[in-house]
mmCIF file of C-alpha atoms in Angstrom:
data_model
loop_
_atom_site.group_PDB
_atom_site.id
_atom_site.type_symbol
_atom_site.label_atom_id
_atom_site.label_comp_id
_atom_site.label_asym_id
_atom_site.label_seq_id
_atom_site.Cartn_x
_atom_site.Cartn_y
_atom_site.Cartn_z
ATOM 1 C CA MET V 1 0.000 0.000 0.000
ATOM 2 C CA THR V 2 1.242 3.483 -0.841
ATOM 3 C CA GLY V 3 -0.312 6.869 -0.222
ATOM 4 C CA THR V 4 -0.804 9.191 2.723
ATOM 5 C CA VAL V 5 0.268 7.776 6.065
ATOM 6 C CA LEU V 6 -1.451 9.230 9.086
ATOM 7 C CA PHE V 7 0.793 9.484 12.118
ATOM 8 C CA SER V 8 0.163 11.423 15.307
ATOM 9 C CA ASN V 9 2.469 12.562 18.077
ATOM 10 C CA ILE V 10 -0.430 12.393 20.529
ATOM 11 C CA PRO V 11 0.767 9.965 23.232
ATOM 12 C CA LYS V 12 -0.025 6.328 22.425
ATOM 13 C CA SER V 13 -1.768 7.176 19.136
ATOM 14 C CA TYR V 14 1.105 6.897 16.636
ATOM 15 C CA PHE V 15 0.030 4.806 13.623
ATOM 16 C CA LYS V 16 -3.265 3.544 15.053
ATOM 17 C CA ILE V 17 -5.447 4.982 12.291
ATOM 18 C CA THR V 18 -3.022 3.721 9.648
ATOM 19 C CA ASN V 19 -2.964 0.237 11.157
ATOM 20 C CA TYR V 20 -6.749 0.242 11.175
ATOM 21 C CA MET V 21 -6.907 1.299 7.511
ATOM 22 C CA LEU V 22 -4.389 -1.371 6.524
ATOM 23 C CA ASP V 23 -6.389 -4.008 8.358
ATOM 24 C CA LEU V 24 -9.545 -2.907 6.556
ATOM 25 C CA VAL V 25 -8.047 -3.642 3.151
ATOM 26 C CA ARG V 26 -5.763 -6.455 4.319
ATOM 27 C CA ALA V 27 -2.708 -4.621 3.050
ATOM 28 C CA SER V 28 0.758 -3.823 4.307
ATOM 29 C CA LEU V 29 2.799 -0.639 4.240
ATOM 30 C CA CYS V 30 5.737 -0.945 1.826
ATOM 31 C CA PHE V 31 6.752 2.646 1.066
ATOM 32 C CA LEU V 32 7.232 5.419 3.611
ATOM 33 C CA GLU V 33 8.060 9.085 2.983
ATOM 34 C CA LEU V 34 8.766 11.122 6.078
ATOM 35 C CA ASP V 35 10.283 14.183 7.683
ATOM 36 C CA LEU V 36 12.179 13.064 10.771
ATOM 37 C CA ASN V 37 11.920 16.551 12.270
ATOM 38 C CA VAL V 38 8.162 16.320 12.798
ATOM 39 C CA ILE V 39 8.319 13.083 14.780
ATOM 40 C CA GLY V 40 8.703 13.646 18.487
ATOM 41 C CA ASP V 41 9.168 10.028 19.521
ATOM 42 C CA LEU V 42 11.315 8.259 16.931
ATOM 43 C CA LYS V 43 11.668 5.085 18.967
ATOM 44 C CA GLY V 44 7.911 4.874 19.428
ATOM 45 C CA PHE V 45 7.456 5.457 15.707
ATOM 46 C CA ILE V 46 9.862 2.649 14.832
ATOM 47 C CA THR V 47 8.111 0.055 16.993
ATOM 48 C CA GLU V 48 4.756 0.459 15.257
ATOM 49 C CA PRO V 49 3.571 -2.879 13.754
ATOM 50 C CA CYS V 50 3.127 -1.494 10.237
ATOM 51 C CA MET V 51 6.824 -0.521 10.146
ATOM 52 C CA LYS V 52 7.748 -4.203 9.907
ATOM 53 C CA SER V 53 6.650 -4.380 6.273
ATOM 54 C CA VAL V 54 8.319 -1.160 5.070
ATOM 55 C CA SER V 55 11.029 -1.825 2.477
ATOM 56 C CA VAL V 56 11.423 1.645 0.921
ATOM 57 C CA ILE V 57 12.018 4.832 2.927
ATOM 58 C CA ASP V 58 12.357 8.390 1.624
ATOM 59 C CA ILE V 59 13.748 10.936 4.100
ATOM 60 C CA ILE V 60 12.539 14.325 2.859
ATOM 61 C CA SER V 61 13.621 16.584 5.745
ATOM 62 C CA GLU V 62 15.407 19.680 4.444
ATOM 63 C CA THR V 63 18.019 19.250 7.175
ATOM 64 C CA VAL V 64 18.343 16.431 9.678
ATOM 65 C CA THR V 65 20.877 15.628 12.376
ATOM 66 C CA ALA V 66 23.118 12.589 12.242
ATOM 67 C CA GLU V 67 21.752 11.631 15.656
ATOM 68 C CA LYS V 68 18.171 11.435 14.376
ATOM 69 C CA LEU V 69 19.227 9.404 11.356
ATOM 70 C CA SER V 70 21.110 7.023 13.604
ATOM 71 C CA ILE V 71 18.244 6.615 16.078
ATOM 72 C CA PHE V 72 15.817 5.953 13.266
ATOM 73 C CA PHE V 73 17.730 3.587 10.996
ATOM 74 C CA ASN V 74 19.802 1.729 13.575
ATOM 75 C CA ASN V 75 16.710 0.769 15.559
ATOM 76 C CA ILE V 76 14.463 -0.441 12.747
ATOM 77 C CA GLU V 77 13.704 -4.097 13.424
ATOM 78 C CA ASN V 78 13.514 -5.236 9.806
ATOM 79 C CA PRO V 79 16.280 -4.074 7.439
ATOM 80 C CA VAL V 80 15.075 -1.576 4.834
ATOM 81 C CA LYS V 81 16.065 -2.500 1.284
ATOM 82 C CA ASN V 82 15.784 0.877 -0.429
ATOM 83 C CA VAL V 83 16.693 4.232 1.187
ATOM 84 C CA HIS V 84 16.525 7.685 -0.412
ATOM 85 C CA ILE V 85 17.895 10.624 1.588
ATOM 86 C CA HIS V 86 17.051 14.075 0.247
ATOM 87 C CA SER V 87 18.330 15.878 3.336
ATOM 88 C CA LYS V 88 21.435 17.754 4.281
ATOM 89 C CA VAL V 89 22.800 15.939 7.314
ATOM 90 C CA GLU V 90 24.359 17.837 10.209
ATOM 91 C CA GLY V 91 26.907 16.119 12.400
ATOM 92 C CA GLN V 92 29.130 13.090 11.938
ATOM 93 C CA VAL V 93 27.462 10.121 10.279
ATOM 94 C CA ALA V 94 29.104 6.811 11.171
ATOM 95 C CA THR V 95 29.644 4.322 8.353
ATOM 96 C CA SER V 96 28.339 1.658 10.728
ATOM 97 C CA MET V 97 24.836 3.094 10.263
ATOM 98 C CA ASN V 98 22.486 0.538 8.709
ATOM 99 C CA ILE V 99 21.853 2.617 5.592
ATOM 100 C CA PHE V 100 25.345 1.781 4.328
ATOM 101 C CA GLN V 101 24.351 -1.890 4.083
ATOM 102 C CA THR V 102 21.083 -1.386 2.191
ATOM 103 C CA GLU V 103 20.430 -2.848 -1.248
ATOM 104 C CA ILE V 104 19.854 0.593 -2.785
ATOM 105 C CA LEU V 105 21.049 3.856 -1.219
ATOM 106 C CA VAL V 106 20.431 7.207 -2.929
ATOM 107 C CA PHE V 107 21.702 10.602 -1.766
ATOM 108 C CA TYR V 108 20.211 13.748 -3.309
ATOM 109 C CA GLU V 109 22.122 16.234 -1.127
ATOM 110 C CA THR V 110 25.773 15.277 -0.942
ATOM 111 C CA SER V 111 27.662 18.178 0.642
ATOM 112 C CA TRP V 112 28.051 16.171 3.875
ATOM 113 C CA ILE V 113 29.275 12.957 2.243
ATOM 114 C CA THR V 114 32.877 12.040 3.097
ATOM 115 C CA ARG V 115 35.523 9.655 1.818
ATOM 116 C CA GLU V 116 34.640 7.250 4.630
ATOM 117 C CA HIS V 117 30.989 7.131 3.565
ATOM 118 C CA LEU V 118 31.851 6.219 -0.011
ATOM 119 C CA LEU V 119 34.554 3.684 0.789
ATOM 120 C CA GLY V 120 32.543 2.247 3.679
ATOM 121 C CA PHE V 121 29.489 1.365 1.590
ATOM 122 C CA ASN V 122 28.712 -2.354 1.886
ATOM 123 C CA GLY V 123 25.385 -2.504 0.089
ATOM 124 C CA ASN V 124 24.498 -3.238 -3.525
ATOM 125 C CA ILE V 125 23.717 -0.004 -5.376
ATOM 126 C CA LEU V 126 24.929 3.481 -4.401
ATOM 127 C CA CYS V 127 23.673 6.635 -6.134
ATOM 128 C CA PHE V 128 24.639 10.299 -5.792
ATOM 129 C CA LYS V 129 22.845 13.306 -7.223
ATOM 130 C CA LYS V 130 25.394 16.061 -7.985
ATOM 131 C CA PRO V 131 28.252 14.725 -5.826
ATOM 132 C CA HIS V 132 30.647 17.234 -4.277
ATOM 133 C CA PHE V 133 33.684 14.966 -3.978
ATOM 134 C CA ASP V 134 36.594 14.782 -6.427
ATOM 135 C CA ILE V 135 37.033 12.154 -9.130
ATOM 136 C CA GLU V 136 40.133 10.910 -7.285
ATOM 137 C CA LEU V 137 37.817 9.525 -4.615
ATOM 138 C CA VAL V 138 35.783 7.672 -7.240
ATOM 139 C CA ILE V 139 38.999 6.163 -8.602
ATOM 140 C CA GLU V 140 39.925 5.113 -5.065
ATOM 141 C CA PHE V 141 36.518 3.454 -4.704
ATOM 142 C CA ILE V 142 37.005 1.483 -7.922
ATOM 143 C CA LYS V 143 40.526 0.470 -6.882
ATOM 144 C CA GLN V 144 39.190 -0.706 -3.528
ATOM 145 C CA TRP V 145 36.644 -2.916 -5.282
ATOM 146 C CA ARG V 146 39.189 -4.187 -7.826
ATOM 147 C CA ASN V 147 41.768 -5.087 -5.170
ATOM 148 C CA GLY V 148 39.245 -6.467 -2.698
ATOM 149 C CA ASN V 149 36.853 -9.395 -2.504
ATOM 150 C CA ASN V 150 33.467 -7.668 -2.245
ATOM 151 C CA THR V 151 30.995 -9.904 -4.079
ATOM 152 C CA GLU V 152 27.833 -8.013 -3.091
ATOM 153 C CA PHE V 153 28.419 -4.632 -4.730
ATOM 154 C CA ILE V 154 26.515 -3.997 -7.970
ATOM 155 C CA ALA V 155 26.723 -0.361 -9.043
ATOM 156 C CA LEU V 156 27.844 3.193 -8.358
ATOM 157 C CA LEU V 157 25.863 5.883 -10.172
ATOM 158 C CA MET V 158 26.448 9.600 -10.061
ATOM 159 C CA THR V 159 24.323 12.606 -11.026
ATOM 160 C CA ARG V 160 21.557 11.804 -13.505
ATOM 161 C CA ILE V 161 19.365 9.541 -11.379
ATOM 162 C CA THR V 162 16.226 8.297 -13.076
ATOM 163 C CA ASP V 163 15.326 4.665 -12.505
ATOM 164 C CA VAL V 164 17.938 2.837 -10.447
ATOM 165 C CA GLN V 165 16.219 -0.425 -11.316
ATOM 166 C CA ASP V 166 17.195 0.033 -14.976
ATOM 167 C CA ILE V 167 20.868 0.909 -14.661
ATOM 168 C CA THR V 168 22.016 -1.588 -17.283
ATOM 169 C CA SER V 169 19.806 -0.147 -20.018
ATOM 170 C CA ASP V 170 22.754 1.113 -22.074
ATOM 171 C CA LEU V 171 26.289 0.297 -21.016
ATOM 172 C CA SER V 172 27.391 -0.750 -24.500
ATOM 173 C CA GLU V 173 29.767 2.207 -24.817
ATOM 174 C CA GLY V 174 31.426 1.566 -21.468
ATOM 175 C CA PHE V 175 34.918 0.319 -20.632
ATOM 176 C CA ASP V 176 35.022 -3.307 -19.426
ATOM 177 C CA PHE V 177 37.624 -4.865 -17.145
ATOM 178 C CA GLU V 178 37.953 -8.030 -15.073
ATOM 179 C CA ARG V 179 38.875 -8.511 -11.447
ATOM 180 C CA ASP V 180 41.263 -11.331 -10.538
ATOM 181 C CA ASP V 181 38.354 -13.522 -9.422
ATOM 182 C CA GLY V 182 36.695 -13.177 -12.831
ATOM 183 C CA LEU V 183 34.029 -10.604 -11.970
ATOM 184 C CA LEU V 184 33.456 -8.305 -14.929
ATOM 185 C CA ALA V 185 32.852 -4.585 -14.418
ATOM 186 C CA THR V 186 31.951 -1.711 -16.715
ATOM 187 C CA ILE V 187 32.771 1.980 -16.349
ATOM 188 C CA LEU V 188 30.713 4.429 -18.368
ATOM 189 C CA VAL V 189 31.312 8.168 -18.442
ATOM 190 C CA GLY V 190 28.620 10.079 -20.284
ATOM 191 C CA PRO V 191 29.314 13.802 -20.574
ATOM 192 C CA PRO V 192 28.324 16.136 -19.194
ATOM 193 C CA ASP V 193 26.897 14.612 -16.046
ATOM 194 C CA LEU V 194 26.716 10.829 -15.971
ATOM 195 C CA PHE V 195 29.016 8.254 -14.396
ATOM 196 C CA GLN V 196 28.264 4.558 -13.944
ATOM 197 C CA PHE V 197 30.344 1.767 -12.462
ATOM 198 C CA PHE V 198 28.559 -1.554 -12.826
ATOM 199 C CA VAL V 199 29.541 -5.090 -11.781
ATOM 200 C CA TRP V 200 28.164 -7.972 -13.835
ATOM 201 C CA HIS V 201 27.306 -10.761 -11.407
ATOM 202 C CA LYS V 202 25.680 -12.553 -14.319
ATOM 203 C CA ARG V 203 27.612 -12.289 -17.549
ATOM 204 C CA PHE V 204 25.742 -10.851 -20.487
ATOM 205 C CA THR V 205 25.609 -12.917 -23.667
ATOM 206 C CA VAL V 206 26.402 -11.755 -27.153
ATOM 207 C CA VAL V 207 24.235 -13.153 -29.908
ATOM 208 C CA GLU V 208 25.960 -13.485 -33.250
ATOM 209 C CA TYR V 209 23.934 -13.511 -36.428
ATOM 210 C CA ASN V 210 25.257 -15.224 -39.552
#
């Protein structure tokens, strides 16, 4: 179920109306868009039953503290698969935070992102909208993958984010290289504002026509 989620900070009310609505239609809550700054009791929010089914979270706060992010994500009972953070984050964000192990992690405001955040990512797909870091850091990230043994990583995308589910739509013009263990990767730079680094966990096949 997607749509408006009704949440109240009135003591003990929380998601009660939402839970009731979900029960009426025998549905579960999969997608959640929220501003962490309007929630007074984050820990109470997290323990709501309907949170157990949420797999996609969009944080839309204009600015949020690292402490609030940590309280929210590090205390969610079920791991969230897809996280989009539109916010500028104030304070030091530890790379041990759960978001850095998610399947898909997208940052739309990147002025607070550090070298440690990029190199410490242990999820599958990492996306940045208008990154502020230098290309040397991207090269370091690729070297880390090439010299390491990470078999979970799938892709690094920067700037032009559209559909992260369709990142292999056109990598035919990219540069391919192999890691020592045989994993094939492709780097595609598309001026003026597109960069993709993709790891092929399943080799593509080339069909030859006579």
